[in-house]
mmCIF file of C-alpha atoms and ligand atoms in Angstrom:
data_model
loop_
_atom_site.group_PDB
_atom_site.id
_atom_site.type_symbol
_atom_site.label_atom_id
_atom_site.label_comp_id
_atom_site.label_asym_id
_atom_site.label_seq_id
_atom_site.Cartn_x
_atom_site.Cartn_y
_atom_site.Cartn_z
ATOM 1 C CA UNK A 1 93.433 105.024 179.320
ATOM 2 C CA UNK A 2 94.595 108.102 180.766
ATOM 3 C CA UNK A 3 94.368 111.724 178.820
ATOM 4 C CA UNK A 4 95.787 114.853 179.412
ATOM 5 C CA UNK A 5 93.664 117.704 180.401
ATOM 6 C CA UNK A 6 94.503 119.808 177.455
ATOM 7 C CA UNK A 7 92.384 118.917 174.060
ATOM 8 C CA UNK A 8 93.990 117.481 170.680
ATOM 9 C CA UNK A 9 93.368 118.668 167.313
ATOM 10 C CA UNK A 10 89.943 117.824 165.861
ATOM 11 C CA UNK A 11 91.875 116.818 162.859
ATOM 12 C CA UNK A 12 94.403 114.517 163.878
ATOM 13 C CA UNK A 13 91.382 112.904 165.976
ATOM 14 C CA UNK A 14 89.621 112.028 162.738
ATOM 15 C CA UNK A 15 92.708 110.545 161.123
ATOM 16 C CA UNK A 16 92.714 106.677 161.152
ATOM 17 C CA UNK A 17 95.161 104.943 163.139
ATOM 18 C CA UNK A 18 98.466 103.635 161.461
ATOM 19 C CA UNK A 19 97.444 100.227 159.966
ATOM 20 C CA UNK A 20 100.584 98.313 159.837
ATOM 21 C CA UNK A 21 101.101 97.805 163.568
ATOM 22 C CA UNK A 22 97.672 96.105 163.996
ATOM 23 C CA UNK A 23 98.649 93.867 161.248
ATOM 24 C CA UNK A 24 102.337 93.155 162.823
ATOM 25 C CA UNK A 25 100.671 92.558 166.112
ATOM 26 C CA UNK A 26 98.900 89.377 164.714
ATOM 27 C CA UNK A 27 102.226 87.723 164.299
ATOM 28 C CA UNK A 28 102.891 87.447 167.878
ATOM 29 C CA UNK A 29 100.196 84.708 167.709
ATOM 30 C CA UNK A 30 101.615 82.086 164.958
ATOM 31 C CA UNK A 31 103.129 79.367 166.355
ATOM 32 C CA UNK A 32 105.515 78.663 163.310
ATOM 33 C CA UNK A 33 103.951 75.093 162.654
ATOM 34 C CA UNK A 34 104.239 75.991 158.854
ATOM 35 C CA UNK A 35 107.623 77.496 158.806
ATOM 36 C CA UNK A 36 108.798 81.005 159.249
ATOM 37 C CA UNK A 37 106.745 83.973 159.169
ATOM 38 C CA UNK A 38 106.245 85.048 155.332
ATOM 39 C CA UNK A 39 105.963 88.850 155.744
ATOM 40 C CA UNK A 40 103.941 90.545 152.561
ATOM 41 C CA UNK A 41 102.564 93.273 154.709
ATOM 42 C CA UNK A 42 104.519 96.522 154.621
ATOM 43 C CA UNK A 43 106.308 97.246 151.294
ATOM 44 C CA UNK A 44 109.701 97.185 152.161
ATOM 45 C CA UNK A 45 112.761 96.186 149.719
ATOM 46 C CA UNK A 46 113.391 92.379 150.092
ATOM 47 C CA UNK A 47 117.197 93.034 149.664
ATOM 48 C CA UNK A 48 119.607 95.542 151.221
ATOM 49 C CA UNK A 49 121.136 98.390 149.213
ATOM 50 C CA UNK A 50 124.449 97.451 147.374
ATOM 51 C CA UNK A 51 127.798 97.377 149.403
ATOM 52 C CA UNK A 52 129.007 100.302 147.103
ATOM 53 C CA UNK A 53 125.807 102.627 148.185
ATOM 54 C CA UNK A 54 126.254 101.605 151.881
ATOM 55 C CA UNK A 55 130.161 102.185 151.587
ATOM 56 C CA UNK A 56 129.471 105.640 150.269
ATOM 57 C CA UNK A 57 126.701 106.489 152.956
ATOM 58 C CA UNK A 58 129.355 105.774 155.386
ATOM 59 C CA UNK A 59 131.822 107.928 153.733
ATOM 60 C CA UNK A 60 129.166 110.878 153.451
ATOM 61 C CA UNK A 61 128.477 110.534 157.272
ATOM 62 C CA UNK A 62 132.088 110.882 158.149
ATOM 63 C CA UNK A 63 132.195 114.314 156.146
ATOM 64 C CA UNK A 64 130.327 117.826 156.319
ATOM 65 C CA UNK A 65 126.567 116.214 155.850
ATOM 66 C CA UNK A 66 126.308 117.508 159.882
ATOM 67 C CA UNK A 67 125.409 121.193 158.451
ATOM 68 C CA UNK A 68 122.277 122.425 157.417
ATOM 69 C CA UNK A 69 121.723 122.481 153.185
ATOM 70 C CA UNK A 70 119.500 124.100 151.053
ATOM 71 C CA UNK A 71 115.622 124.157 151.557
ATOM 72 C CA UNK A 72 114.922 122.231 148.178
ATOM 73 C CA UNK A 73 117.677 120.026 148.276
ATOM 74 C CA UNK A 74 121.382 120.079 147.589
ATOM 75 C CA UNK A 75 122.090 121.013 143.824
ATOM 76 C CA UNK A 76 124.165 117.784 143.151
ATOM 77 C CA UNK A 77 121.109 115.696 143.875
ATOM 78 C CA UNK A 78 118.518 118.228 142.249
ATOM 79 C CA UNK A 79 120.774 118.023 139.009
ATOM 80 C CA UNK A 80 121.442 114.137 138.994
ATOM 81 C CA UNK A 81 117.800 113.556 139.787
ATOM 82 C CA UNK A 82 116.460 115.876 137.127
ATOM 83 C CA UNK A 83 119.094 114.267 134.636
ATOM 84 C CA UNK A 84 117.431 110.791 135.389
ATOM 85 C CA UNK A 85 113.996 111.929 135.112
ATOM 86 C CA UNK A 86 114.818 113.614 131.923
ATOM 87 C CA UNK A 87 116.354 110.302 130.290
ATOM 88 C CA UNK A 88 113.447 108.074 131.739
ATOM 89 C CA UNK A 89 110.706 110.155 130.163
ATOM 90 C CA UNK A 90 112.410 111.360 127.122
ATOM 91 C CA UNK A 91 112.282 115.064 127.831
ATOM 92 C CA UNK A 92 114.227 117.914 129.314
ATOM 93 C CA UNK A 93 113.500 118.861 133.166
ATOM 94 C CA UNK A 94 115.840 121.681 134.522
ATOM 95 C CA UNK A 95 117.297 121.428 138.055
ATOM 96 C CA UNK A 96 114.838 124.343 139.055
ATOM 97 C CA UNK A 97 111.899 122.086 138.742
ATOM 98 C CA UNK A 98 113.029 119.587 141.018
ATOM 99 C CA UNK A 99 112.860 119.583 145.099
ATOM 100 C CA UNK A 100 114.219 116.828 147.203
ATOM 101 C CA UNK A 101 112.322 115.882 150.526
ATOM 102 C CA UNK A 102 112.494 113.295 153.412
ATOM 103 C CA UNK A 103 110.572 110.585 151.565
ATOM 104 C CA UNK A 104 107.730 110.515 149.206
ATOM 105 C CA UNK A 105 105.113 110.830 151.979
ATOM 106 C CA UNK A 106 106.601 114.103 153.022
ATOM 107 C CA UNK A 107 106.705 114.860 149.096
ATOM 108 C CA UNK A 108 102.781 114.341 149.223
ATOM 109 C CA UNK A 109 102.012 116.216 152.551
ATOM 110 C CA UNK A 110 104.224 119.058 151.286
ATOM 111 C CA UNK A 111 102.427 119.137 147.759
ATOM 112 C CA UNK A 112 99.129 119.090 149.346
ATOM 113 C CA UNK A 113 99.911 121.972 152.117
ATOM 114 C CA UNK A 114 101.043 123.927 148.888
ATOM 115 C CA UNK A 115 97.729 123.084 146.749
ATOM 116 C CA UNK A 116 94.709 122.933 149.042
ATOM 117 C CA UNK A 117 93.463 124.835 151.540
ATOM 118 C CA UNK A 118 91.524 123.330 154.738
ATOM 119 C CA UNK A 119 87.688 122.702 153.083
ATOM 120 C CA UNK A 120 89.141 122.295 149.626
ATOM 121 C CA UNK A 121 89.095 118.740 148.206
ATOM 122 C CA UNK A 122 91.244 116.298 146.034
ATOM 123 C CA UNK A 123 90.012 113.278 144.370
ATOM 124 C CA UNK A 124 91.880 109.909 145.086
ATOM 125 C CA UNK A 125 91.072 106.654 143.363
ATOM 126 C CA UNK A 126 89.888 103.848 145.681
ATOM 127 C CA UNK A 127 91.306 101.773 146.756
ATOM 128 C CA UNK A 128 93.798 104.562 148.315
ATOM 129 C CA UNK A 129 97.566 104.324 149.766
ATOM 130 C CA UNK A 130 96.115 104.765 153.238
ATOM 131 C CA UNK A 131 98.985 107.356 154.362
ATOM 132 C CA UNK A 132 97.252 109.738 151.461
ATOM 133 C CA UNK A 133 94.007 109.457 152.878
ATOM 134 C CA UNK A 134 95.234 110.053 156.282
ATOM 135 C CA UNK A 135 97.489 112.848 155.130
ATOM 136 C CA UNK A 136 94.464 114.827 153.961
ATOM 137 C CA UNK A 137 92.377 114.220 156.720
ATOM 138 C CA UNK A 138 95.199 115.702 158.904
ATOM 139 C CA UNK A 139 95.139 118.516 156.765
ATOM 140 C CA UNK A 140 91.395 119.266 156.732
ATOM 141 C CA UNK A 141 91.398 118.664 152.734
ATOM 142 C CA UNK A 142 88.468 116.708 151.737
ATOM 143 C CA UNK A 143 88.643 113.225 150.259
ATOM 144 C CA UNK A 144 86.435 112.567 146.960
ATOM 145 C CA UNK A 145 86.824 109.131 146.385
ATOM 146 C CA UNK A 146 86.873 107.744 142.530
ATOM 147 C CA UNK A 147 86.057 104.111 142.972
ATOM 148 C CA UNK A 148 87.975 101.609 140.756
ATOM 149 C CA UNK A 149 86.650 98.490 139.734
ATOM 150 C CA UNK A 150 88.555 94.967 139.937
ATOM 151 C CA UNK A 151 86.714 94.281 136.374
ATOM 152 C CA UNK A 152 88.671 97.192 135.107
ATOM 153 C CA UNK A 153 91.997 96.019 136.415
ATOM 154 C CA UNK A 154 91.356 98.832 139.083
ATOM 155 C CA UNK A 155 92.344 101.322 136.610
ATOM 156 C CA UNK A 156 90.380 104.738 137.113
ATOM 157 C CA UNK A 157 87.896 105.874 134.666
ATOM 158 C CA UNK A 158 88.414 109.551 133.552
ATOM 159 C CA UNK A 159 84.905 110.277 132.631
ATOM 160 C CA UNK A 160 84.003 109.055 136.212
ATOM 161 C CA UNK A 161 86.759 111.595 137.573
ATOM 162 C CA UNK A 162 85.327 114.508 135.390
ATOM 163 C CA UNK A 163 81.734 114.141 136.861
ATOM 164 C CA UNK A 164 83.345 114.558 140.197
ATOM 165 C CA UNK A 165 84.900 118.024 139.518
ATOM 166 C CA UNK A 166 83.520 120.744 141.004
ATOM 167 C CA UNK A 167 85.028 124.419 142.234
ATOM 168 C CA UNK A 168 86.275 122.840 145.428
ATOM 169 C CA UNK A 169 88.684 120.262 143.864
ATOM 170 C CA UNK A 170 92.226 121.379 143.406
ATOM 171 C CA UNK A 171 93.548 118.412 142.499
ATOM 172 C CA UNK A 172 93.611 114.463 141.140
ATOM 173 C CA UNK A 173 95.954 112.110 142.688
ATOM 174 C CA UNK A 174 96.966 108.971 140.649
ATOM 175 C CA UNK A 175 99.567 106.288 141.755
ATOM 176 C CA UNK A 176 101.070 104.161 139.011
ATOM 177 C CA UNK A 177 102.201 101.406 139.198
ATOM 178 C CA UNK A 178 99.694 101.507 141.949
ATOM 179 C CA UNK A 179 99.746 100.837 145.874
ATOM 180 C CA UNK A 180 97.806 98.933 146.816
ATOM 181 C CA UNK A 181 96.396 96.849 143.788
ATOM 182 C CA UNK A 182 99.776 96.892 141.728
ATOM 183 C CA UNK A 183 97.563 98.483 138.803
ATOM 184 C CA UNK A 184 100.147 99.884 136.006
ATOM 185 C CA UNK A 185 98.021 102.529 134.486
ATOM 186 C CA UNK A 186 98.240 102.657 130.359
ATOM 187 C CA UNK A 187 99.852 105.868 129.289
ATOM 188 C CA UNK A 188 96.745 106.525 127.374
ATOM 189 C CA UNK A 189 94.824 106.623 130.779
ATOM 190 C CA UNK A 190 97.640 109.067 132.403
ATOM 191 C CA UNK A 191 97.226 111.343 129.258
ATOM 192 C CA UNK A 192 93.451 111.697 129.572
ATOM 193 C CA UNK A 193 93.421 112.586 133.452
ATOM 194 C CA UNK A 194 96.434 114.865 132.096
ATOM 195 C CA UNK A 195 94.122 116.364 129.510
ATOM 196 C CA UNK A 196 91.194 116.757 131.945
ATOM 197 C CA UNK A 197 93.370 118.303 134.687
ATOM 198 C CA UNK A 198 94.372 120.907 132.118
ATOM 199 C CA UNK A 199 90.818 121.587 131.073
ATOM 200 C CA UNK A 200 89.751 122.032 134.671
ATOM 201 C CA UNK A 201 92.560 124.144 135.721
ATOM 202 C CA UNK A 202 93.723 121.848 138.739
ATOM 203 C CA UNK A 203 96.958 119.695 139.330
ATOM 204 C CA UNK A 204 97.318 116.134 138.304
ATOM 205 C CA UNK A 205 99.482 114.778 141.149
ATOM 206 C CA UNK A 206 101.143 111.459 140.050
ATOM 207 C CA UNK A 207 102.718 109.288 142.707
ATOM 208 C CA UNK A 208 105.595 107.430 140.864
ATOM 209 C CA UNK A 209 106.911 105.490 143.807
ATOM 210 C CA UNK A 210 107.151 102.536 142.214
ATOM 211 C CA UNK A 211 108.154 103.239 138.427
ATOM 212 C CA UNK A 212 111.376 101.944 138.581
ATOM 213 C CA UNK A 213 109.994 98.368 138.564
ATOM 214 C CA UNK A 214 107.892 98.672 135.513
ATOM 215 C CA UNK A 215 108.976 95.496 133.163
ATOM 216 C CA UNK A 216 112.491 96.336 131.615
ATOM 217 C CA UNK A 217 111.605 97.063 127.791
ATOM 218 C CA UNK A 218 108.307 98.387 128.626
ATOM 219 C CA UNK A 219 109.141 102.114 127.479
ATOM 220 C CA UNK A 220 108.335 105.328 129.391
ATOM 221 C CA UNK A 221 106.036 105.046 132.149
ATOM 222 C CA UNK A 222 104.019 107.699 130.253
ATOM 223 C CA UNK A 223 104.446 110.611 127.862
ATOM 224 C CA UNK A 224 103.281 113.500 130.047
ATOM 225 C CA UNK A 225 106.719 115.114 131.174
ATOM 226 C CA UNK A 226 107.428 115.102 127.419
ATOM 227 C CA UNK A 227 104.730 117.623 126.877
ATOM 228 C CA UNK A 228 106.249 121.110 126.526
ATOM 229 C CA UNK A 229 103.388 122.512 128.753
ATOM 230 C CA UNK A 230 103.412 119.723 131.110
ATOM 231 C CA UNK A 231 104.624 121.543 134.468
ATOM 232 C CA UNK A 232 101.386 123.675 133.917
ATOM 233 C CA UNK A 233 99.195 120.855 135.271
ATOM 234 C CA UNK A 234 101.644 118.085 136.178
ATOM 235 C CA UNK A 235 103.051 117.653 139.480
ATOM 236 C CA UNK A 236 105.214 114.255 140.025
ATOM 237 C CA UNK A 237 106.150 112.551 143.136
ATOM 238 C CA UNK A 238 109.089 109.996 143.535
ATOM 239 C CA UNK A 239 110.576 108.071 146.481
ATOM 240 C CA UNK A 240 113.990 106.769 146.672
ATOM 241 C CA UNK A 241 113.037 104.189 149.366
ATOM 242 C CA UNK A 242 112.079 101.463 147.013
ATOM 243 C CA UNK A 243 114.364 101.652 143.931
ATOM 244 C CA UNK A 244 117.467 102.088 145.919
ATOM 245 C CA UNK A 245 116.244 100.026 148.858
ATOM 246 C CA UNK A 246 117.082 103.047 151.591
ATOM 247 C CA UNK A 247 113.677 103.808 153.345
ATOM 248 C CA UNK A 248 115.155 104.377 156.551
ATOM 249 C CA UNK A 249 117.281 107.016 155.057
ATOM 250 C CA UNK A 250 114.242 109.282 153.863
ATOM 251 C CA UNK A 251 114.523 110.559 150.368
ATOM 252 C CA UNK A 252 111.983 111.461 148.120
ATOM 253 C CA UNK A 253 111.808 114.030 145.253
ATOM 254 C CA UNK A 254 108.753 116.385 143.621
ATOM 255 C CA UNK A 255 109.093 117.620 139.874
ATOM 256 C CA UNK A 256 107.081 120.498 139.211
ATOM 257 C CA UNK A 257 106.754 124.100 137.698
ATOM 258 C CA UNK A 258 109.414 126.611 139.229
ATOM 259 C CA UNK A 259 106.596 129.079 140.321
ATOM 260 C CA UNK A 260 105.492 126.121 142.594
ATOM 261 C CA UNK A 261 108.760 125.324 143.960
ATOM 262 C CA UNK A 262 108.662 129.060 145.303
ATOM 263 C CA UNK A 263 105.505 128.159 147.347
ATOM 264 C CA UNK A 264 106.846 124.679 148.062
ATOM 265 C CA UNK A 265 109.915 126.165 149.648
ATOM 266 C CA UNK A 266 107.857 127.788 152.336
ATOM 267 C CA UNK A 267 106.145 124.677 153.100
ATOM 268 C CA UNK A 268 109.746 122.721 153.250
ATOM 269 C CA UNK A 269 111.545 125.449 155.148
ATOM 270 C CA UNK A 270 108.784 124.787 158.005
ATOM 271 C CA UNK A 271 108.443 121.060 158.059
ATOM 272 C CA UNK A 272 112.191 119.746 157.223
ATOM 273 C CA UNK A 273 114.675 122.684 156.682
ATOM 274 C CA UNK A 274 116.431 120.722 154.536
ATOM 275 C CA UNK A 275 116.351 117.022 153.624
ATOM 276 C CA UNK A 276 118.459 114.444 155.023
ATOM 277 C CA UNK A 277 122.040 115.339 153.783
ATOM 278 C CA UNK A 278 123.835 111.920 154.071
ATOM 279 C CA UNK A 279 121.417 110.609 151.747
ATOM 280 C CA UNK A 280 121.237 113.224 149.690
ATOM 281 C CA UNK A 281 124.984 112.918 149.238
ATOM 282 C CA UNK A 282 125.141 109.531 148.537
ATOM 283 C CA UNK A 283 121.908 109.123 146.057
ATOM 284 C CA UNK A 284 123.635 112.170 144.108
ATOM 285 C CA UNK A 285 126.410 109.524 143.165
ATOM 286 C CA UNK A 286 124.212 106.400 143.386
ATOM 287 C CA UNK A 287 121.814 107.281 140.591
ATOM 288 C CA UNK A 288 124.452 106.263 138.305
ATOM 289 C CA UNK A 289 126.520 104.594 140.599
ATOM 290 C CA UNK A 290 124.214 101.786 141.045
ATOM 291 C CA UNK A 291 122.301 101.975 137.645
ATOM 292 C CA UNK A 292 123.523 98.213 136.846
ATOM 293 C CA UNK A 293 122.011 97.135 140.307
ATOM 294 C CA UNK A 294 119.209 98.832 139.932
ATOM 295 C CA UNK A 295 118.357 97.291 136.811
ATOM 296 C CA UNK A 296 118.935 93.832 138.048
ATOM 297 C CA UNK A 297 116.256 94.646 140.682
ATOM 298 C CA UNK A 298 113.707 95.447 138.115
ATOM 299 C CA UNK A 299 114.451 92.313 136.657
ATOM 300 C CA UNK A 300 114.095 90.393 139.942
ATOM 301 C CA UNK A 301 111.060 92.023 140.843
ATOM 302 C CA UNK A 302 109.455 90.858 137.393
ATOM 303 C CA UNK A 303 110.536 86.976 138.386
ATOM 304 C CA UNK A 304 108.839 87.799 141.787
ATOM 305 C CA UNK A 305 105.322 89.294 140.247
ATOM 306 C CA UNK A 306 105.475 85.941 137.731
ATOM 307 C CA UNK A 307 106.182 83.709 140.812
ATOM 308 C CA UNK A 308 103.475 85.206 142.671
ATOM 309 C CA UNK A 309 101.004 84.865 139.685
ATOM 310 C CA UNK A 310 102.183 81.246 139.478
ATOM 311 C CA UNK A 311 101.734 80.653 143.118
ATOM 312 C CA UNK A 312 98.129 81.324 143.097
ATOM 313 C CA UNK A 313 97.460 79.311 139.843
ATOM 314 C CA UNK A 314 96.659 76.201 141.291
ATOM 315 C CA UNK A 315 94.177 77.790 144.120
ATOM 316 C CA UNK A 316 91.171 78.019 142.359
ATOM 317 C CA UNK A 317 89.533 79.844 145.053
ATOM 318 C CA UNK A 318 91.478 82.852 145.209
ATOM 319 C CA UNK A 319 91.453 85.439 142.695
ATOM 320 C CA UNK A 320 94.314 87.503 141.517
ATOM 321 C CA UNK A 321 92.595 90.611 140.567
ATOM 322 C CA UNK A 322 95.863 92.731 139.503
ATOM 323 C CA UNK A 323 99.572 92.263 139.967
ATOM 324 C CA UNK A 324 101.628 94.845 139.182
ATOM 325 C CA UNK A 325 105.332 96.272 140.193
ATOM 326 C CA UNK A 326 105.281 95.392 144.020
ATOM 327 C CA UNK A 327 101.883 94.272 144.929
ATOM 328 C CA UNK A 328 99.126 91.743 143.983
ATOM 329 C CA UNK A 329 95.536 92.380 144.976
ATOM 330 C CA UNK A 330 93.907 89.280 145.457
ATOM 331 C CA UNK A 331 90.298 88.491 146.158
ATOM 332 C CA UNK A 332 89.833 85.932 149.246
ATOM 333 C CA UNK A 333 87.550 82.965 148.959
ATOM 334 C CA UNK A 334 85.663 83.532 152.162
ATOM 335 C CA UNK A 335 82.563 86.055 151.202
ATOM 336 C CA UNK A 336 81.246 85.645 154.621
ATOM 337 C CA UNK A 337 84.293 86.860 156.276
ATOM 338 C CA UNK A 338 85.563 90.108 156.705
ATOM 339 C CA UNK A 339 88.856 90.808 155.205
ATOM 340 C CA UNK A 340 90.717 91.746 158.547
ATOM 341 C CA UNK A 341 89.382 88.479 160.009
ATOM 342 C CA UNK A 342 90.551 86.673 156.978
ATOM 343 C CA UNK A 343 93.844 88.373 156.779
ATOM 344 C CA UNK A 344 94.113 87.846 160.968
ATOM 345 C CA UNK A 345 93.777 84.028 160.284
ATOM 346 C CA UNK A 346 96.003 84.093 157.408
ATOM 347 C CA UNK A 347 98.972 85.428 159.711
ATOM 348 C CA UNK A 348 97.894 83.471 162.764
ATOM 349 C CA UNK A 349 97.278 80.218 161.415
ATOM 350 C CA UNK A 350 99.580 80.230 158.501
ATOM 351 C CA UNK A 351 102.249 82.684 158.981
ATOM 352 C CA UNK A 352 101.393 84.589 155.899
ATOM 353 C CA UNK A 353 101.184 88.506 156.847
ATOM 354 C CA UNK A 354 99.323 90.445 154.139
ATOM 355 C CA UNK A 355 97.270 93.831 154.781
ATOM 356 C CA UNK A 356 93.209 93.618 154.347
ATOM 357 C CA UNK A 357 91.399 95.449 151.835
ATOM 358 C CA UNK A 358 89.651 97.889 153.888
ATOM 359 C CA UNK A 359 93.000 99.253 155.227
ATOM 360 C CA UNK A 360 92.820 101.010 151.683
ATOM 361 C CA UNK A 361 89.457 102.346 151.884
ATOM 362 C CA UNK A 362 85.820 101.563 151.817
ATOM 363 C CA UNK A 363 84.426 98.779 150.323
ATOM 364 C CA UNK A 364 87.279 96.284 149.960
ATOM 365 C CA UNK A 365 86.205 93.672 152.457
ATOM 366 C CA UNK A 366 86.692 90.754 149.591
ATOM 367 C CA UNK A 367 90.339 91.531 148.918
ATOM 368 C CA UNK A 368 93.964 91.399 150.484
ATOM 369 C CA UNK A 369 97.031 92.955 149.340
ATOM 370 C CA UNK A 370 100.182 90.761 148.943
ATOM 371 C CA UNK A 371 103.523 92.829 148.771
ATOM 372 C CA UNK A 372 105.202 90.058 146.989
ATOM 373 C CA UNK A 373 108.336 92.445 146.400
ATOM 374 C CA UNK A 374 109.390 91.495 149.709
ATOM 375 C CA UNK A 375 110.466 88.022 149.390
ATOM 376 C CA UNK A 376 112.241 85.836 147.004
ATOM 377 C CA UNK A 377 111.025 83.761 144.332
ATOM 378 C CA UNK A 378 111.585 80.571 146.297
ATOM 379 C CA UNK A 379 109.516 82.146 149.638
ATOM 380 C CA UNK A 380 106.595 83.039 147.174
ATOM 381 C CA UNK A 381 106.660 79.234 145.834
ATOM 382 C CA UNK A 382 105.952 78.056 149.452
ATOM 383 C CA UNK A 383 102.569 80.251 149.517
ATOM 384 C CA UNK A 384 100.212 77.418 147.722
ATOM 385 C CA UNK A 385 101.339 74.692 149.862
ATOM 386 C CA UNK A 386 100.392 77.075 153.012
ATOM 387 C CA UNK A 387 97.113 78.339 151.474
ATOM 388 C CA UNK A 388 96.022 74.703 150.748
ATOM 389 C CA UNK A 389 95.610 74.511 154.614
ATOM 390 C CA UNK A 390 93.240 77.241 154.554
ATOM 391 C CA UNK A 391 89.514 76.286 154.643
HETATM 392 C C1 LIG G 1 102.507 105.094 146.779
HETATM 393 C C2 LIG G 1 103.442 105.307 148.003
HETATM 394 N N1 LIG G 1 103.598 106.591 147.974
HETATM 395 C C3 LIG G 1 104.566 106.860 148.934
HETATM 396 C C4 LIG G 1 105.364 105.917 149.740
HETATM 397 C C5 LIG G 1 106.388 106.490 150.809
HETATM 398 O O1 LIG G 1 107.729 106.179 150.792
HETATM 399 P P1 LIG G 1 108.547 107.147 151.256
HETATM 400 O O2 LIG G 1 109.379 105.877 151.990
HETATM 401 O O3 LIG G 1 109.623 107.681 150.200
HETATM 402 O O4 LIG G 1 107.864 108.188 152.204
HETATM 403 C C6 LIG G 1 104.783 104.783 149.819
HETATM 404 C C7 LIG G 1 105.881 103.619 150.494
HETATM 405 O O5 LIG G 1 105.094 102.432 150.610
HETATM 406 C C8 LIG G 1 104.000 104.394 148.629
HETATM 407 O O6 LIG G 1 103.772 103.111 148.578
#
């Protein structure tokens, strides 16, 4: 491979290569013998957004959305999202504590830029969402792994976390419902981590990209935003990609202290100037405008989670260690084989595309992630028939 005469950033050279293209590459070798490819790799909403939202996006594209907008987002969307967060968590979040970003990955990078300098460190439960690890490597911020165990349902342990904190640690990140394991952290666990963050004077960053897919009637995802002093230690991240099925429109949000917003504005002015405006205008309407559709999606995802669990029930050799809002984390039956080899064979021989455990951090050779939310119940019901050919 030819290389230019200039040298690349050492930080970026240390970042892992994006893993999804490698896995997607395997499917070219599948000959279709068991039926069409079942793509359970990247977490993508299995359904397009409702027509009413698509119409709204078209309408906004024809209007004034070509102009720059405010750094922290349009006031209509900040207000609509603040109201949505307030209802969801039984609290009252003012618009001034909300910022809109070009997606939740950007929300994470911007938050970390505002929180941690190169050489400082952040605690990440492992297995982790690979982009979180890649982002911190890119920024030269150290990652302190907090290892989670299958026997705990991959829920992190707060005492273990407490033992990892030293003056270089600026934040703990929790992703709940989790990517990759699907684990839904109990509110008491989140409360214990919030207490730890408060005691240590560090930030608890909650990535709640999948919160809209918690089972209907399960109550608030947690109680932290209802604490009067929540903003002193909690920063919450969100994505509109999954719940509104618009990943290509790039929209996310940060809920945090107003003083943090002032620092964040410096970051966001540099990396985005303003978030995408067509999507902001359409979503300001959609938060209430497509609420019934969003609730139907939540119910549909519960059905898919059940179908995923049922698909593995007759397959004794496979062990479903956790099933959550979007993902199942499953131990494969080949202890002598690596997860990458197993994932590659699943794709090339059976046409089932998953992501191998090591993509999500060290020591997960035993597991594969199935993004069951990508496909309907009838497709999930084909899994046992195909997997039984796998020996
Ligand atoms: C935990 C988590 N955070 C963030 C993202 C990125 O979301 P967005 O499309 O809003 O950047 C994802 C997407 O898969 C995710 O799983």
